[in-house]
């Protein structure tokens, strides 16, 4: 039997077979049996599933490490969300990656499936101008913010103030 040893830092989160574990101190964990697990930044909180690609990731995450009774419906959600994303996107790369991700999940290759969806999440963030880590709009700073304010003012039929 093979084992896996993980070094976990204080405060890190790990999900094992549907149970969330938060480590209070630095520790070493040895998994001696087959387990479905994610840890650290791989774990997405439900409220972080705020874009189409992030919702796909969350559905696959739930299918992988969620409670046994929820896995089938989570996988059905993932299929539906992928179909909607593929219909809406113009990116053939994103469509192909999502197709491969579903195939990998069906073959019980969850890490590969989730890794492929993370690529799509980064692509989505770049295309939509979102923060890659949060999926939220990037804050506008300096000249870019002024240019956007000027454009919005023009669109509303108003003139921006010159200070």
Coordinates of N, CA and C in Angstrom, one line a residue:
X1 N 0.9 -1.2 0.0 CA 0.0 0.0 0.0 C 0.9 1.2 0.0
X2 N 0.6 2.2 -0.8 CA 1.4 3.4 -0.9 C 0.7 4.5 0.1
X3 N 1.6 5.3 0.6 CA 1.1 6.4 1.4 C 1.5 7.7 0.9
X4 N 0.8 8.7 1.3 CA 1.1 10.1 0.9 C 1.3 10.9 2.1
X5 N 2.4 11.6 2.2 CA 2.7 12.5 3.4 C 2.6 13.9 2.9
X6 N 1.8 14.7 3.6 CA 1.6 16.1 3.3 C 2.1 17.0 4.5
X7 N 2.7 18.1 4.2 CA 3.1 19.0 5.2 C 2.0 20.1 5.2
X8 N 1.4 20.3 6.3 CA 0.3 21.3 6.4 C 0.7 22.4 7.4
X9 N 0.5 23.7 7.0 CA 0.8 24.8 7.8 C -0.4 25.2 8.7
X10 N -0.2 25.9 9.7 CA -1.2 26.3 10.6 C -2.2 27.2 9.8
X11 N -3.5 26.9 10.0 CA -4.5 27.7 9.3 C -4.9 27.1 8.0
X12 N -4.2 26.1 7.4 CA -4.5 25.6 6.1 C -5.8 24.7 6.2
X13 N -6.5 24.6 5.1 CA -7.7 23.8 5.0 C -7.4 22.6 4.2
X14 N -8.0 21.5 4.5 CA -8.0 20.3 3.8 C -9.3 19.7 3.8
X15 N -9.8 19.2 2.7 CA -11.1 18.5 2.6 C -10.7 17.0 2.3
X16 N -11.1 16.1 3.1 CA -10.9 14.7 3.0 C -12.2 13.9 3.0
X17 N -12.5 13.3 1.9 CA -13.8 12.5 1.8 C -15.0 13.3 2.3
X18 N -15.1 14.6 1.9 CA -16.2 15.4 2.3 C -16.1 16.1 3.6
X19 N -15.1 15.8 4.4 CA -15.0 16.5 5.7 C -13.9 17.6 5.6
X20 N -14.2 18.8 6.1 CA -13.3 19.9 6.1 C -12.4 19.8 7.4
X21 N -11.1 20.0 7.2 CA -10.2 20.0 8.3 C -9.4 21.3 8.2
X22 N -9.3 22.0 9.4 CA -8.4 23.2 9.4 C -7.4 22.8 10.5
X23 N -6.1 23.1 10.1 CA -5.0 22.7 11.0 C -4.7 23.9 11.9
X24 N -4.6 23.6 13.2 CA -4.3 24.7 14.1 C -2.8 24.9 14.3
X25 N -2.0 24.0 13.9 CA -0.6 24.1 14.0 C 0.1 23.4 12.8
X26 N 1.3 23.7 12.6 CA 2.0 23.0 11.5 C 2.1 21.6 11.8
X27 N 1.8 20.7 10.8 CA 1.7 19.3 11.1 C 2.1 18.5 9.8
X28 N 2.3 17.3 10.0 CA 2.6 16.4 8.9 C 1.5 15.3 9.0
X29 N 0.8 15.2 7.8 CA -0.3 14.2 7.7 C 0.1 13.1 6.8
X30 N -0.2 11.9 7.1 CA 0.0 10.8 6.3 C -1.3 10.1 5.9
X31 N -1.6 10.1 4.7 CA -2.8 9.4 4.2 C -2.4 8.0 3.8
X32 N -2.9 7.0 4.6 CA -2.5 5.6 4.3 C -3.6 4.8 3.6
X33 N -4.7 5.4 3.3 CA -5.7 4.7 2.5 C -6.1 5.6 1.4
X34 N -6.8 5.1 0.4 CA -7.3 5.9 -0.8 C -8.3 6.9 -0.2
X35 N -8.1 8.1 -0.5 CA -9.0 9.2 0.0 C -9.2 10.2 -1.1
X36 N -10.3 10.8 -1.1 CA -10.6 12.0 -2.0 C -10.3 13.2 -1.2
X37 N -9.3 14.0 -1.7 CA -8.9 15.1 -0.9 C -8.4 16.3 -1.8
X38 N -8.5 17.5 -1.2 CA -8.0 18.7 -1.8 C -7.4 19.5 -0.6
X39 N -6.5 20.3 -0.8 CA -6.0 21.1 0.3 C -5.5 22.5 -0.2
X40 N -5.4 23.4 0.8 CA -4.9 24.7 0.5 C -5.7 25.5 -0.5
X41 N -5.0 26.1 -1.4 CA -5.6 26.9 -2.4 C -6.5 26.1 -3.4
X42 N -6.4 24.8 -3.4 CA -7.2 24.0 -4.3 C -8.7 24.0 -3.9
X43 N -8.9 24.3 -2.6 CA -10.3 24.3 -2.1 C -11.0 25.6 -2.3
X44 N -12.1 25.6 -3.0 CA -12.9 26.8 -3.3 C -14.1 26.8 -2.4
X45 N -14.3 28.0 -1.7 CA -15.5 28.2 -0.9 C -16.7 28.4 -1.8
X46 N -17.9 28.1 -1.4 CA -19.0 28.3 -2.3 C -19.2 29.7 -2.8
X47 N -18.9 30.7 -1.9 CA -19.1 32.1 -2.3 C -18.0 32.6 -3.3
X48 N -17.0 31.8 -3.5 CA -15.9 32.2 -4.5 C -16.3 31.7 -5.9
X49 N -17.4 30.9 -6.0 CA -17.8 30.4 -7.3 C -18.7 31.5 -8.0
X50 N -18.0 32.6 -8.3 CA -18.7 33.8 -8.7 C -18.6 34.1 -10.2
X51 N -18.0 33.2 -11.0 CA -18.0 33.4 -12.5 C -18.3 32.0 -13.1
X52 N -18.7 32.0 -14.4 CA -19.0 30.7 -15.0 C -17.9 29.6 -14.8
X53 N -16.7 30.0 -15.1 CA -15.6 29.0 -15.0 C -15.4 28.5 -13.5
X54 N -15.5 29.5 -12.6 CA -15.4 29.2 -11.2 C -16.5 28.3 -10.7
X55 N -17.7 28.5 -11.2 CA -18.9 27.6 -10.9 C -18.6 26.2 -11.4
X56 N -18.0 26.0 -12.5 CA -17.6 24.7 -13.1 C -16.6 24.0 -12.1
X57 N -15.6 24.8 -11.7 CA -14.6 24.3 -10.8 C -15.3 23.8 -9.5
X58 N -16.1 24.6 -8.9 CA -16.8 24.3 -7.7 C -17.7 23.0 -7.8
X59 N -18.4 22.9 -9.0 CA -19.2 21.7 -9.2 C -18.3 20.5 -9.3
X60 N -17.2 20.5 -10.0 CA -16.3 19.4 -10.0 C -15.7 19.1 -8.7
X61 N -15.4 20.1 -7.9 CA -14.8 20.0 -6.6 C -15.8 19.2 -5.7
X62 N -17.1 19.6 -5.8 CA -18.1 18.9 -5.0 C -18.3 17.5 -5.5
X63 N -18.2 17.2 -6.8 CA -18.3 15.9 -7.3 C -17.2 15.0 -6.7
X64 N -16.0 15.6 -6.6 CA -14.8 14.9 -6.2 C -14.8 14.7 -4.6
X65 N -14.9 15.7 -3.9 CA -14.7 15.6 -2.4 C -15.9 15.8 -1.6
X66 N -17.0 16.1 -2.3 CA -18.3 16.3 -1.5 C -18.8 15.0 -0.9
X67 N -19.9 15.1 -0.2 CA -20.5 13.9 0.4 C -20.9 12.9 -0.7
X68 N -20.8 11.7 -0.5 CA -21.1 10.6 -1.5 C -22.5 10.8 -2.1
X69 N -23.5 11.2 -1.3 CA -24.9 11.3 -1.8 C -25.0 12.5 -2.7
X70 N -24.1 13.5 -2.7 CA -24.2 14.7 -3.6 C -23.4 14.6 -4.8
X71 N -22.6 13.6 -5.0 CA -21.6 13.5 -6.1 C -22.3 13.4 -7.5
X72 N -23.3 12.6 -7.6 CA -24.0 12.5 -8.9 C -24.6 13.8 -9.3
X73 N -25.3 14.5 -8.5 CA -25.9 15.8 -8.8 C -24.9 16.8 -9.1
X74 N -23.7 16.8 -8.4 CA -22.7 17.8 -8.6 C -22.1 17.6 -10.0
X75 N -21.9 16.3 -10.4 CA -21.4 16.0 -11.7 C -22.3 16.4 -12.8
X76 N -23.6 16.2 -12.6 CA -24.6 16.7 -13.5 C -24.6 18.2 -13.6
X77 N -24.4 18.9 -12.5 CA -24.3 20.4 -12.6 C -23.0 20.8 -13.4
X78 N -21.9 20.1 -13.2 CA -20.7 20.3 -13.9 C -21.0 20.2 -15.4
X79 N -21.6 19.1 -15.9 CA -21.9 18.9 -17.3 C -22.8 20.0 -17.8
X80 N -23.8 20.4 -17.1 CA -24.7 21.5 -17.5 C -23.9 22.8 -17.6
X81 N -23.1 23.2 -16.6 CA -22.4 24.4 -16.6 C -21.3 24.4 -17.7
X82 N -20.7 23.3 -18.0 CA -19.7 23.3 -19.1 C -20.5 23.5 -20.4
X83 N -21.6 22.9 -20.6 CA -22.4 23.1 -21.9 C -22.8 24.5 -22.0
X84 N -23.2 25.2 -21.0 CA -23.6 26.6 -21.0 C -22.3 27.5 -21.4
X85 N -21.2 27.2 -20.7 CA -20.0 27.9 -21.0 C -19.5 27.8 -22.4
X86 N -19.6 26.5 -22.9 CA -19.1 26.2 -24.3 C -20.0 26.9 -25.3
X87 N -21.3 27.0 -25.0 CA -22.2 27.7 -25.9 C -21.9 29.2 -25.9
X88 N -21.6 29.8 -24.8 CA -21.4 31.2 -24.7 C -20.0 31.7 -25.1
X89 N -19.0 30.9 -25.0 CA -17.6 31.4 -25.3 C -17.3 31.3 -26.8
X90 N -16.4 32.2 -27.1 CA -15.8 32.2 -28.5 C -14.5 31.5 -28.5
X91 N -14.0 31.1 -27.3 CA -12.7 30.5 -27.2 C -12.7 29.0 -27.4
X92 N -12.1 28.6 -28.6 CA -12.0 27.1 -28.8 C -11.1 26.5 -27.8
X93 N -10.1 27.2 -27.3 CA -9.2 26.6 -26.3 C -10.0 26.3 -25.0
X94 N -10.8 27.2 -24.6 CA -11.6 27.0 -23.4 C -12.6 25.8 -23.6
X95 N -13.2 25.8 -24.7 CA -14.1 24.7 -25.0 C -13.4 23.3 -24.9
X96 N -12.2 23.2 -25.5 CA -11.5 22.0 -25.6 C -11.0 21.6 -24.2
X97 N -10.5 22.6 -23.4 CA -10.0 22.3 -22.0 C -11.2 21.8 -21.2
X98 N -12.4 22.4 -21.3 CA -13.5 21.9 -20.5 C -14.0 20.5 -20.9
X99 N -13.9 20.3 -22.2 CA -14.3 18.9 -22.7 C -13.3 17.9 -22.1
X100 N -12.0 18.2 -22.1 CA -11.0 17.3 -21.5 C -11.2 17.2 -20.0
X101 N -11.5 18.3 -19.4 CA -11.7 18.2 -17.9 C -12.9 17.3 -17.5
X102 N -14.0 17.3 -18.3 CA -15.1 16.4 -18.0 C -14.7 15.0 -18.2
X103 N -13.9 14.7 -19.3 CA -13.5 13.4 -19.6 C -12.5 12.9 -18.5
X104 N -11.6 13.7 -18.0 CA -10.7 13.3 -16.9 C -11.5 13.0 -15.7
X105 N -12.5 13.8 -15.4 CA -13.3 13.6 -14.2 C -14.1 12.2 -14.3
X106 N -14.6 11.9 -15.5 CA -15.3 10.7 -15.7 C -14.4 9.5 -15.5
X107 N -13.1 9.7 -15.8 CA -12.1 8.6 -15.7 C -11.4 8.6 -14.3
X108 N -12.0 9.4 -13.3 CA -11.5 9.4 -11.9 C -10.1 10.1 -11.8
X109 N -9.8 11.0 -12.8 CA -8.5 11.7 -12.8 C -8.8 13.1 -12.4
X110 N -9.2 13.3 -11.1 CA -9.7 14.6 -10.6 C -8.7 15.7 -10.6
X111 N -7.5 15.4 -10.2 CA -6.5 16.5 -10.1 C -6.3 17.1 -11.5
X112 N -6.2 16.2 -12.5 CA -6.1 16.7 -13.9 C -7.3 17.5 -14.3
X113 N -8.5 17.0 -14.0 CA -9.7 17.7 -14.4 C -9.7 19.1 -13.8
X114 N -9.4 19.2 -12.5 CA -9.5 20.5 -11.8 C -8.4 21.4 -12.3
X115 N -7.2 20.9 -12.6 CA -6.1 21.7 -13.1 C -6.5 22.3 -14.5
X116 N -7.2 21.5 -15.3 CA -7.6 22.1 -16.6 C -8.6 23.2 -16.4
X117 N -9.5 23.0 -15.5 CA -10.5 24.1 -15.2 C -9.8 25.3 -14.6
X118 N -8.8 25.2 -13.8 CA -8.0 26.3 -13.3 C -7.4 27.1 -14.5
X119 N -7.0 26.4 -15.6 CA -6.5 27.1 -16.8 C -7.6 28.0 -17.4
X120 N -8.8 27.4 -17.5 CA -9.9 28.1 -18.0 C -10.3 29.3 -17.1
X121 N -10.2 29.1 -15.8 CA -10.5 30.2 -14.9 C -9.5 31.4 -15.1
X122 N -8.2 31.1 -15.3 CA -7.2 32.1 -15.6 C -7.5 32.8 -16.9
X123 N -7.9 32.1 -17.9 CA -8.2 32.6 -19.2 C -9.5 33.5 -19.1
X124 N -10.5 33.1 -18.4 CA -11.7 33.9 -18.2 C -11.3 35.2 -17.5
X125 N -10.5 35.1 -16.4 CA -10.2 36.3 -15.7 C -9.4 37.3 -16.6
X126 N -8.5 36.8 -17.4 CA -7.8 37.7 -18.3 C -8.7 38.4 -19.3
X127 N -9.6 37.6 -19.9 CA -10.5 38.1 -20.9 C -11.5 39.1 -20.3
X128 N -12.0 38.8 -19.1 CA -13.0 39.7 -18.5 C -12.4 40.8 -17.6
X129 N -11.1 40.8 -17.5 CA -10.4 41.8 -16.6 C -10.7 41.6 -15.1
X130 N -10.7 40.3 -14.7 CA -11.0 40.0 -13.3 C -9.7 39.6 -12.6
X131 N -9.7 39.7 -11.3 CA -8.6 39.2 -10.5 C -8.6 37.7 -10.6
X132 N -7.5 37.1 -10.9 CA -7.4 35.7 -11.0 C -7.7 34.9 -9.7
X133 N -7.3 35.5 -8.6 CA -7.5 34.8 -7.3 C -8.9 34.8 -6.8
X134 N -9.6 35.9 -7.1 CA -10.9 36.1 -6.5 C -12.1 36.0 -7.5
X135 N -11.8 36.3 -8.8 CA -12.8 36.3 -9.8 C -13.6 37.6 -9.8
X136 N -13.1 38.6 -9.0 CA -13.8 39.9 -8.9 C -13.1 40.9 -9.8
X137 N -13.9 42.0 -10.2 CA -13.3 43.0 -11.1 C -12.0 43.5 -10.5
X138 N -11.0 43.8 -11.4 CA -9.8 44.4 -10.9 C -10.0 45.8 -10.6
X139 N -9.5 46.3 -9.5 CA -9.6 47.7 -9.2 C -8.9 48.6 -10.3
X140 N -9.6 49.6 -10.6 CA -9.0 50.6 -11.6 C -8.1 51.6 -10.9
X141 N -7.0 51.8 -11.4 CA -6.1 52.8 -10.7 C -5.5 53.8 -11.8
X142 N -5.2 54.9 -11.3 CA -4.6 56.0 -12.0 C -5.3 56.3 -13.3
X143 N -4.5 56.3 -14.4 CA -4.9 56.7 -15.7 C -6.1 55.9 -16.2
X144 N -6.0 54.6 -16.0 CA -7.1 53.7 -16.5 C -8.4 54.0 -15.8
X145 N -8.4 54.4 -14.5 CA -9.6 54.8 -13.8 C -10.2 56.1 -14.4
X146 N -9.3 57.0 -14.6 CA -9.7 58.3 -15.2 C -10.3 58.1 -16.6
X147 N -9.7 57.3 -17.4 CA -10.2 57.0 -18.7 C -11.6 56.4 -18.7
X148 N -11.7 55.4 -17.8 CA -13.0 54.8 -17.7 C -14.1 55.8 -17.2
X149 N -13.8 56.6 -16.2 CA -14.7 57.6 -15.7 C -15.1 58.5 -16.8
X150 N -14.1 59.0 -17.7 CA -14.4 59.9 -18.8 C -15.3 59.2 -19.8
X151 N -15.1 57.9 -20.1 CA -15.9 57.2 -21.0 C -17.3 57.0 -20.5
X152 N -17.4 56.7 -19.2 CA -18.8 56.5 -18.6 C -19.5 57.8 -18.6
X153 N -18.9 58.9 -18.4 CA -19.5 60.2 -18.4 C -20.0 60.6 -19.8
X154 N -19.2 60.3 -20.8 CA -19.6 60.6 -22.2 C -20.8 59.7 -22.5
X155 N -20.8 58.5 -22.1 CA -21.9 57.6 -22.4 C -23.2 58.1 -21.8
X156 N -23.1 58.7 -20.6 CA -24.3 59.2 -19.9 C -24.7 60.6 -20.4
X157 N -23.9 61.1 -21.4 CA -24.3 62.5 -21.9 C -23.8 63.6 -21.0
X158 N -22.9 63.3 -20.2 CA -22.4 64.4 -19.3 C -20.9 64.7 -19.6
X159 N -20.5 65.8 -19.2 CA -19.1 66.1 -19.4 C -18.3 66.0 -18.1
X160 N -17.1 65.4 -18.1 CA -16.4 65.2 -16.9 C -15.8 66.6 -16.5
X161 N -15.7 66.7 -15.2 CA -15.1 68.0 -14.6 C -13.6 68.0 -14.9
X162 N -13.1 69.2 -15.2 CA -11.7 69.4 -15.2 C -11.3 70.1 -14.0
X163 N -10.6 69.5 -13.1 CA -10.2 70.1 -11.8 C -8.9 70.8 -12.0

